[in-house]
């Protein structure tokens, strides 16, 4: 699938304020700095439609991008950012959880996992919570350009092993690098399949 047009549609502090037009949504979630906004830019073929930063905690609201007038990419704030107050962190967590639990237009959450580090308990906990809440999700490994091939394989293997402790079946997984623009076609094909089912074949 090719994306022809992307428009920033707005930033919202709560789920209830998000667009109510019922268009299908695909949300990007993961630890602060994992590369959510960079991945959205890569998928859209735009340099900085979603704002990125070297410093964690850049995305602080629920950001909507309307694609080809038909569906939304949603950029969420990250979880697990240590350098903000406990109160603020709880507010962000509530914003993210509320969005994920209540959003009927949400087709799938893309959970981003940093491929250059070993499994992080906070990611496993978050994925297990998604499962408990029956929120559909897939896994996206990010920054695959950073580790050496052997290390990359070991990190992915270890992550899968950690998931297997809780899950009988593993979710679908994608390997990506925003820097090298890899994984784009696979993710866009997946979104197209879901949209074809939701919107009909002519989407
Ligand atoms: P928050 O909004 O703060 O939660 O972060 P985020 O998850 O949106 O991450 P963002 O896209 O802002 O990227 C964080 C940093 O990681 C930036 O310095 C990016 O350039 C870098 N980065 C993102 N994707 C990749 C990648 O595929 N490869 C490499 N090497 N760096 C990446
Ligand atoms: Mg961001």
PDB file of C-alpha atoms and ligand atoms in Angstrom:
ATOM      1  CA  UNK A   1       0.000   0.000   0.000  1.00  0.00           C
ATOM      2  CA  UNK A   2       1.158   3.499  -0.773  1.00  0.00           C
ATOM      3  CA  UNK A   3       0.272   6.505   1.356  1.00  0.00           C
ATOM      4  CA  UNK A   4      -0.611   9.494  -0.824  1.00  0.00           C
ATOM      5  CA  UNK A   5      -1.584  12.163   1.656  1.00  0.00           C
ATOM      6  CA  UNK A   6      -1.126  12.729   5.374  1.00  0.00           C
ATOM      7  CA  UNK A   7      -2.532  15.608   7.404  1.00  0.00           C
ATOM      8  CA  UNK A   8      -1.997  16.412  11.061  1.00  0.00           C
ATOM      9  CA  UNK A   9      -5.523  16.214  12.510  1.00  0.00           C
ATOM     10  CA  UNK A  10      -4.955  17.414  16.068  1.00  0.00           C
ATOM     11  CA  UNK A  11      -3.539  16.779  19.550  1.00  0.00           C
ATOM     12  CA  UNK A  12      -5.826  15.784  22.409  1.00  0.00           C
ATOM     13  CA  UNK A  13      -5.293  15.420  26.151  1.00  0.00           C
ATOM     14  CA  UNK A  14      -8.059  12.845  26.696  1.00  0.00           C
ATOM     15  CA  UNK A  15      -9.748  10.051  24.780  1.00  0.00           C
ATOM     16  CA  UNK A  16     -13.140  11.766  24.952  1.00  0.00           C
ATOM     17  CA  UNK A  17     -11.769  14.762  23.020  1.00  0.00           C
ATOM     18  CA  UNK A  18     -10.359  12.630  20.187  1.00  0.00           C
ATOM     19  CA  UNK A  19     -12.118  12.603  16.757  1.00  0.00           C
ATOM     20  CA  UNK A  20     -15.539  11.007  16.758  1.00  0.00           C
ATOM     21  CA  UNK A  21     -15.825  10.194  13.051  1.00  0.00           C
ATOM     22  CA  UNK A  22     -15.266   6.471  13.614  1.00  0.00           C
ATOM     23  CA  UNK A  23     -12.487   6.151  11.017  1.00  0.00           C
ATOM     24  CA  UNK A  24     -10.207   3.185  11.783  1.00  0.00           C
ATOM     25  CA  UNK A  25      -7.185   3.979  13.976  1.00  0.00           C
ATOM     26  CA  UNK A  26      -3.754   2.425  14.411  1.00  0.00           C
ATOM     27  CA  UNK A  27      -1.897   3.546  17.525  1.00  0.00           C
ATOM     28  CA  UNK A  28       1.831   3.536  18.289  1.00  0.00           C
ATOM     29  CA  UNK A  29       2.821   2.924  21.871  1.00  0.00           C
ATOM     30  CA  UNK A  30       5.974   2.012  23.769  1.00  0.00           C
ATOM     31  CA  UNK A  31       8.560   3.317  26.201  1.00  0.00           C
ATOM     32  CA  UNK A  32       9.593   6.939  25.888  1.00  0.00           C
ATOM     33  CA  UNK A  33      12.242   7.356  23.199  1.00  0.00           C
ATOM     34  CA  UNK A  34      11.662   3.920  21.620  1.00  0.00           C
ATOM     35  CA  UNK A  35      10.984   5.580  18.248  1.00  0.00           C
ATOM     36  CA  UNK A  36       7.182   5.901  17.932  1.00  0.00           C
ATOM     37  CA  UNK A  37       7.164   9.302  16.261  1.00  0.00           C
ATOM     38  CA  UNK A  38      10.114   8.370  14.011  1.00  0.00           C
ATOM     39  CA  UNK A  39       8.283   5.242  12.855  1.00  0.00           C
ATOM     40  CA  UNK A  40       5.155   7.254  12.014  1.00  0.00           C
ATOM     41  CA  UNK A  41       7.284   9.664   9.951  1.00  0.00           C
ATOM     42  CA  UNK A  42       8.916   6.729   8.169  1.00  0.00           C
ATOM     43  CA  UNK A  43       5.535   5.134   7.357  1.00  0.00           C
ATOM     44  CA  UNK A  44       4.222   8.464   6.039  1.00  0.00           C
ATOM     45  CA  UNK A  45       7.390   9.230   4.103  1.00  0.00           C
ATOM     46  CA  UNK A  46       7.538  12.597   5.872  1.00  0.00           C
ATOM     47  CA  UNK A  47      10.525  13.968   7.736  1.00  0.00           C
ATOM     48  CA  UNK A  48       8.942  15.437  10.833  1.00  0.00           C
ATOM     49  CA  UNK A  49       5.134  15.349  10.624  1.00  0.00           C
ATOM     50  CA  UNK A  50       5.326  13.703  14.068  1.00  0.00           C
ATOM     51  CA  UNK A  51       7.841  15.519  16.270  1.00  0.00           C
ATOM     52  CA  UNK A  52      10.832  13.504  17.408  1.00  0.00           C
ATOM     53  CA  UNK A  53      13.588  14.190  19.893  1.00  0.00           C
ATOM     54  CA  UNK A  54      16.808  12.734  21.282  1.00  0.00           C
ATOM     55  CA  UNK A  55      15.373  13.375  24.729  1.00  0.00           C
ATOM     56  CA  UNK A  56      12.592  11.113  26.027  1.00  0.00           C
ATOM     57  CA  UNK A  57       9.170  12.572  26.808  1.00  0.00           C
ATOM     58  CA  UNK A  58       8.721  14.531  23.577  1.00  0.00           C
ATOM     59  CA  UNK A  59       5.182  13.392  22.693  1.00  0.00           C
ATOM     60  CA  UNK A  60       2.895  14.446  25.527  1.00  0.00           C
ATOM     61  CA  UNK A  61      -0.568  14.310  23.956  1.00  0.00           C
ATOM     62  CA  UNK A  62      -2.585  11.956  21.739  1.00  0.00           C
ATOM     63  CA  UNK A  63      -1.647  13.044  18.203  1.00  0.00           C
ATOM     64  CA  UNK A  64      -3.798  12.197  15.192  1.00  0.00           C
ATOM     65  CA  UNK A  65      -2.649  11.967  11.571  1.00  0.00           C
ATOM     66  CA  UNK A  66      -5.303  11.457   8.910  1.00  0.00           C
ATOM     67  CA  UNK A  67      -4.100   9.255   6.069  1.00  0.00           C
ATOM     68  CA  UNK A  68      -5.679   9.478   2.623  1.00  0.00           C
ATOM     69  CA  UNK A  69      -8.872  10.880   4.218  1.00  0.00           C
ATOM     70  CA  UNK A  70      -9.677   7.357   5.354  1.00  0.00           C
ATOM     71  CA  UNK A  71      -7.879   6.265   8.509  1.00  0.00           C
ATOM     72  CA  UNK A  72      -5.692   7.543  11.341  1.00  0.00           C
ATOM     73  CA  UNK A  73      -2.205   6.934  12.611  1.00  0.00           C
ATOM     74  CA  UNK A  74      -2.130   7.836  16.311  1.00  0.00           C
ATOM     75  CA  UNK A  75       1.085   8.852  18.068  1.00  0.00           C
ATOM     76  CA  UNK A  76       0.857   8.314  21.837  1.00  0.00           C
ATOM     77  CA  UNK A  77       3.103   9.552  24.655  1.00  0.00           C
ATOM     78  CA  UNK A  78       5.591   6.981  25.885  1.00  0.00           C
ATOM     79  CA  UNK A  79       5.397   5.096  29.168  1.00  0.00           C
ATOM     80  CA  UNK A  80       8.149   4.599  31.725  1.00  0.00           C
ATOM     81  CA  UNK A  81       9.699   8.044  31.489  1.00  0.00           C
ATOM     82  CA  UNK A  82      11.487   8.446  34.814  1.00  0.00           C
ATOM     83  CA  UNK A  83      12.304  12.154  34.690  1.00  0.00           C
ATOM     84  CA  UNK A  84       8.831  13.535  35.297  1.00  0.00           C
ATOM     85  CA  UNK A  85       6.920  13.802  38.556  1.00  0.00           C
ATOM     86  CA  UNK A  86       4.969  10.791  39.792  1.00  0.00           C
ATOM     87  CA  UNK A  87       1.763  12.789  39.379  1.00  0.00           C
ATOM     88  CA  UNK A  88       2.529  13.614  35.749  1.00  0.00           C
ATOM     89  CA  UNK A  89       3.547  10.026  35.037  1.00  0.00           C
ATOM     90  CA  UNK A  90       0.250   8.757  36.472  1.00  0.00           C
ATOM     91  CA  UNK A  91      -1.643  11.288  34.326  1.00  0.00           C
ATOM     92  CA  UNK A  92       0.154  10.077  31.186  1.00  0.00           C
ATOM     93  CA  UNK A  93      -0.476   6.442  32.078  1.00  0.00           C
ATOM     94  CA  UNK A  94      -4.146   7.186  32.596  1.00  0.00           C
ATOM     95  CA  UNK A  95      -4.293   9.040  29.259  1.00  0.00           C
ATOM     96  CA  UNK A  96      -2.726   6.087  27.439  1.00  0.00           C
ATOM     97  CA  UNK A  97      -4.758   3.413  29.230  1.00  0.00           C
ATOM     98  CA  UNK A  98      -8.040   5.319  28.806  1.00  0.00           C
ATOM     99  CA  UNK A  99      -7.355   5.734  25.112  1.00  0.00           C
ATOM    100  CA  UNK A 100      -6.504   2.067  24.595  1.00  0.00           C
ATOM    101  CA  UNK A 101      -9.402   0.704  26.639  1.00  0.00           C
ATOM    102  CA  UNK A 102     -12.158   3.035  25.451  1.00  0.00           C
ATOM    103  CA  UNK A 103     -11.299   3.645  21.831  1.00  0.00           C
ATOM    104  CA  UNK A 104     -13.785   1.661  19.765  1.00  0.00           C
ATOM    105  CA  UNK A 105     -12.216   2.811  16.474  1.00  0.00           C
ATOM    106  CA  UNK A 106      -8.831   1.361  17.509  1.00  0.00           C
ATOM    107  CA  UNK A 107      -8.024  -1.507  15.153  1.00  0.00           C
ATOM    108  CA  UNK A 108      -4.629  -2.412  16.492  1.00  0.00           C
ATOM    109  CA  UNK A 109      -1.962  -1.103  18.857  1.00  0.00           C
ATOM    110  CA  UNK A 110       1.610  -1.316  17.577  1.00  0.00           C
ATOM    111  CA  UNK A 111       3.769  -1.967  20.643  1.00  0.00           C
ATOM    112  CA  UNK A 112       7.289  -0.737  19.947  1.00  0.00           C
ATOM    113  CA  UNK A 113      10.219  -2.580  21.473  1.00  0.00           C
ATOM    114  CA  UNK A 114      13.800  -1.281  21.320  1.00  0.00           C
ATOM    115  CA  UNK A 115      15.763  -3.990  19.485  1.00  0.00           C
ATOM    116  CA  UNK A 116      19.134  -2.817  20.797  1.00  0.00           C
ATOM    117  CA  UNK A 117      18.502  -3.752  24.436  1.00  0.00           C
ATOM    118  CA  UNK A 118      17.489  -6.957  26.260  1.00  0.00           C
ATOM    119  CA  UNK A 119      13.831  -7.455  27.346  1.00  0.00           C
ATOM    120  CA  UNK A 120      12.579  -4.804  29.781  1.00  0.00           C
ATOM    121  CA  UNK A 121      10.067  -5.857  32.461  1.00  0.00           C
ATOM    122  CA  UNK A 122       7.989  -2.712  31.875  1.00  0.00           C
ATOM    123  CA  UNK A 123       7.379  -3.783  28.246  1.00  0.00           C
ATOM    124  CA  UNK A 124       6.398  -7.316  29.212  1.00  0.00           C
ATOM    125  CA  UNK A 125       4.049  -5.955  31.899  1.00  0.00           C
ATOM    126  CA  UNK A 126       2.479  -3.566  29.419  1.00  0.00           C
ATOM    127  CA  UNK A 127       1.934  -6.326  26.845  1.00  0.00           C
ATOM    128  CA  UNK A 128       0.394  -8.565  29.487  1.00  0.00           C
ATOM    129  CA  UNK A 129      -1.955  -5.749  30.469  1.00  0.00           C
ATOM    130  CA  UNK A 130      -3.010  -5.331  26.807  1.00  0.00           C
ATOM    131  CA  UNK A 131      -3.771  -9.041  26.726  1.00  0.00           C
ATOM    132  CA  UNK A 132      -5.846  -8.886  29.904  1.00  0.00           C
ATOM    133  CA  UNK A 133      -7.811  -5.973  28.464  1.00  0.00           C
ATOM    134  CA  UNK A 134      -8.227  -7.847  25.163  1.00  0.00           C
ATOM    135  CA  UNK A 135      -6.781  -4.974  23.165  1.00  0.00           C
ATOM    136  CA  UNK A 136      -5.531  -6.184  19.760  1.00  0.00           C
ATOM    137  CA  UNK A 137      -1.820  -5.557  19.294  1.00  0.00           C
ATOM    138  CA  UNK A 138       1.291  -6.499  17.336  1.00  0.00           C
ATOM    139  CA  UNK A 139       4.969  -6.072  18.218  1.00  0.00           C
ATOM    140  CA  UNK A 140       7.331  -3.778  16.328  1.00  0.00           C
ATOM    141  CA  UNK A 141      11.059  -3.941  17.034  1.00  0.00           C
ATOM    142  CA  UNK A 142      12.660  -0.536  16.462  1.00  0.00           C
ATOM    143  CA  UNK A 143      16.228   0.694  15.867  1.00  0.00           C
ATOM    144  CA  UNK A 144      17.293  -2.622  14.307  1.00  0.00           C
ATOM    145  CA  UNK A 145      20.126  -0.702  12.590  1.00  0.00           C
ATOM    146  CA  UNK A 146      21.874  -0.165  15.927  1.00  0.00           C
ATOM    147  CA  UNK A 147      22.880  -3.582  17.336  1.00  0.00           C
ATOM    148  CA  UNK A 148      25.192  -6.037  15.565  1.00  0.00           C
ATOM    149  CA  UNK A 149      23.311  -8.842  13.811  1.00  0.00           C
ATOM    150  CA  UNK A 150      24.123 -11.418  16.533  1.00  0.00           C
ATOM    151  CA  UNK A 151      23.033  -9.065  19.316  1.00  0.00           C
ATOM    152  CA  UNK A 152      19.847  -8.197  17.445  1.00  0.00           C
ATOM    153  CA  UNK A 153      18.951 -11.862  17.083  1.00  0.00           C
ATOM    154  CA  UNK A 154      19.740 -12.528  20.752  1.00  0.00           C
ATOM    155  CA  UNK A 155      17.585  -9.595  21.924  1.00  0.00           C
ATOM    156  CA  UNK A 156      14.620 -10.668  19.809  1.00  0.00           C
ATOM    157  CA  UNK A 157      14.982 -14.282  20.869  1.00  0.00           C
ATOM    158  CA  UNK A 158      15.110 -13.244  24.543  1.00  0.00           C
ATOM    159  CA  UNK A 159      12.049 -11.052  24.132  1.00  0.00           C
ATOM    160  CA  UNK A 160      10.089 -13.856  22.503  1.00  0.00           C
ATOM    161  CA  UNK A 161      11.151 -16.190  25.296  1.00  0.00           C
ATOM    162  CA  UNK A 162       9.938 -13.693  27.905  1.00  0.00           C
ATOM    163  CA  UNK A 163       6.577 -13.454  26.108  1.00  0.00           C
ATOM    164  CA  UNK A 164       6.268 -17.221  25.924  1.00  0.00           C
ATOM    165  CA  UNK A 165       6.226 -17.336  29.729  1.00  0.00           C
ATOM    166  CA  UNK A 166       2.822 -15.638  29.583  1.00  0.00           C
ATOM    167  CA  UNK A 167       1.467 -16.363  26.110  1.00  0.00           C
ATOM    168  CA  UNK A 168       0.664 -19.621  24.355  1.00  0.00           C
ATOM    169  CA  UNK A 169       0.713 -17.908  20.988  1.00  0.00           C
ATOM    170  CA  UNK A 170       3.043 -15.085  20.030  1.00  0.00           C
ATOM    171  CA  UNK A 171       1.628 -11.925  18.452  1.00  0.00           C
ATOM    172  CA  UNK A 172       2.601 -10.860  14.949  1.00  0.00           C
ATOM    173  CA  UNK A 173       6.010  -9.133  14.859  1.00  0.00           C
ATOM    174  CA  UNK A 174       7.728  -6.611  12.600  1.00  0.00           C
ATOM    175  CA  UNK A 175      11.381  -5.600  12.410  1.00  0.00           C
ATOM    176  CA  UNK A 176      11.951  -1.937  11.618  1.00  0.00           C
ATOM    177  CA  UNK A 177      14.508   0.797  11.362  1.00  0.00           C
ATOM    178  CA  UNK A 178      13.308   4.348  10.850  1.00  0.00           C
ATOM    179  CA  UNK A 179      16.863   5.293   9.979  1.00  0.00           C
ATOM    180  CA  UNK A 180      17.193   2.693   7.220  1.00  0.00           C
ATOM    181  CA  UNK A 181      13.499   2.765   6.321  1.00  0.00           C
ATOM    182  CA  UNK A 182      13.030  -0.967   6.770  1.00  0.00           C
ATOM    183  CA  UNK A 183       9.784  -2.681   7.720  1.00  0.00           C
ATOM    184  CA  UNK A 184       7.632  -0.014   6.088  1.00  0.00           C
ATOM    185  CA  UNK A 185       6.040  -2.209   3.408  1.00  0.00           C
ATOM    186  CA  UNK A 186       5.238  -4.992   5.879  1.00  0.00           C
ATOM    187  CA  UNK A 187       3.484  -2.644   8.305  1.00  0.00           C
ATOM    188  CA  UNK A 188       1.560  -0.816   5.574  1.00  0.00           C
ATOM    189  CA  UNK A 189       0.407  -4.149   4.077  1.00  0.00           C
ATOM    190  CA  UNK A 190      -0.801  -5.248   7.502  1.00  0.00           C
ATOM    191  CA  UNK A 191      -2.749  -1.984   7.921  1.00  0.00           C
ATOM    192  CA  UNK A 192      -4.221  -2.389   4.442  1.00  0.00           C
ATOM    193  CA  UNK A 193      -5.448  -5.906   5.227  1.00  0.00           C
ATOM    194  CA  UNK A 194      -7.166  -4.679   8.378  1.00  0.00           C
ATOM    195  CA  UNK A 195      -8.659  -1.686   6.577  1.00  0.00           C
ATOM    196  CA  UNK A 196      -9.918  -3.843   3.711  1.00  0.00           C
ATOM    197  CA  UNK A 197     -11.835  -5.882   6.256  1.00  0.00           C
ATOM    198  CA  UNK A 198     -13.170  -2.801   8.062  1.00  0.00           C
ATOM    199  CA  UNK A 199     -13.798  -0.383   5.213  1.00  0.00           C
ATOM    200  CA  UNK A 200     -14.404  -2.746   2.305  1.00  0.00           C
ATOM    201  CA  UNK A 201     -12.164  -3.632  -0.611  1.00  0.00           C
ATOM    202  CA  UNK A 202     -12.116  -0.170  -2.209  1.00  0.00           C
ATOM    203  CA  UNK A 203     -10.354   1.586   0.686  1.00  0.00           C
TER     204      UNK A 203
HETATM  205  P1  LIG B   1       8.685  10.055  23.021  1.00  0.00           P
HETATM  206  O1  LIG B   1       7.722  10.843  22.168  1.00  0.00           O
HETATM  207  O2  LIG B   1       9.607  10.929  23.797  1.00  0.00           O
HETATM  208  O3  LIG B   1       8.020   9.020  23.847  1.00  0.00           O
HETATM  209  O4  LIG B   1       9.709   9.273  22.018  1.00  0.00           O
HETATM  210  P2  LIG B   1       9.383   8.435  20.705  1.00  0.00           P
HETATM  211  O5  LIG B   1       9.109   7.021  21.067  1.00  0.00           O
HETATM  212  O6  LIG B   1       8.359   9.123  19.853  1.00  0.00           O
HETATM  213  O7  LIG B   1      10.823   8.457  19.979  1.00  0.00           O
HETATM  214  P3  LIG B   1      11.334   9.389  18.785  1.00  0.00           P
HETATM  215  O8  LIG B   1      10.699   8.972  17.497  1.00  0.00           O
HETATM  216  O9  LIG B   1      11.230  10.815  19.182  1.00  0.00           O
HETATM  217  O10 LIG B   1      12.868   8.930  18.699  1.00  0.00           O
HETATM  218  C1  LIG B   1      13.718   8.986  19.824  1.00  0.00           C
HETATM  219  C2  LIG B   1      15.176   8.967  19.365  1.00  0.00           C
HETATM  220  O11 LIG B   1      15.480   7.707  18.755  1.00  0.00           O
HETATM  221  C3  LIG B   1      15.504  10.033  18.315  1.00  0.00           C
HETATM  222  O12 LIG B   1      16.798  10.525  18.589  1.00  0.00           O
HETATM  223  C4  LIG B   1      15.483   9.249  17.007  1.00  0.00           C
HETATM  224  O13 LIG B   1      16.311   9.800  16.004  1.00  0.00           O
HETATM  225  C5  LIG B   1      15.998   7.886  17.449  1.00  0.00           C
HETATM  226  N1  LIG B   1      15.494   6.808  16.573  1.00  0.00           N
HETATM  227  C6  LIG B   1      14.207   6.546  16.280  1.00  0.00           C
HETATM  228  N2  LIG B   1      14.093   5.504  15.424  1.00  0.00           N
HETATM  229  C7  LIG B   1      15.355   5.101  15.169  1.00  0.00           C
HETATM  230  C8  LIG B   1      15.932   4.062  14.349  1.00  0.00           C
HETATM  231  O14 LIG B   1      15.258   3.282  13.669  1.00  0.00           O
HETATM  232  N3  LIG B   1      17.284   3.944  14.367  1.00  0.00           N
HETATM  233  C9  LIG B   1      18.089   4.751  15.105  1.00  0.00           C
HETATM  234  N4  LIG B   1      19.382   4.528  15.077  1.00  0.00           N
HETATM  235  N5  LIG B   1      17.590   5.748  15.877  1.00  0.00           N
HETATM  236  C10 LIG B   1      16.255   5.917  15.905  1.00  0.00           C
HETATM  237 MG1  LIG B   2       7.135  10.695  20.262  1.00  0.00          MG
END
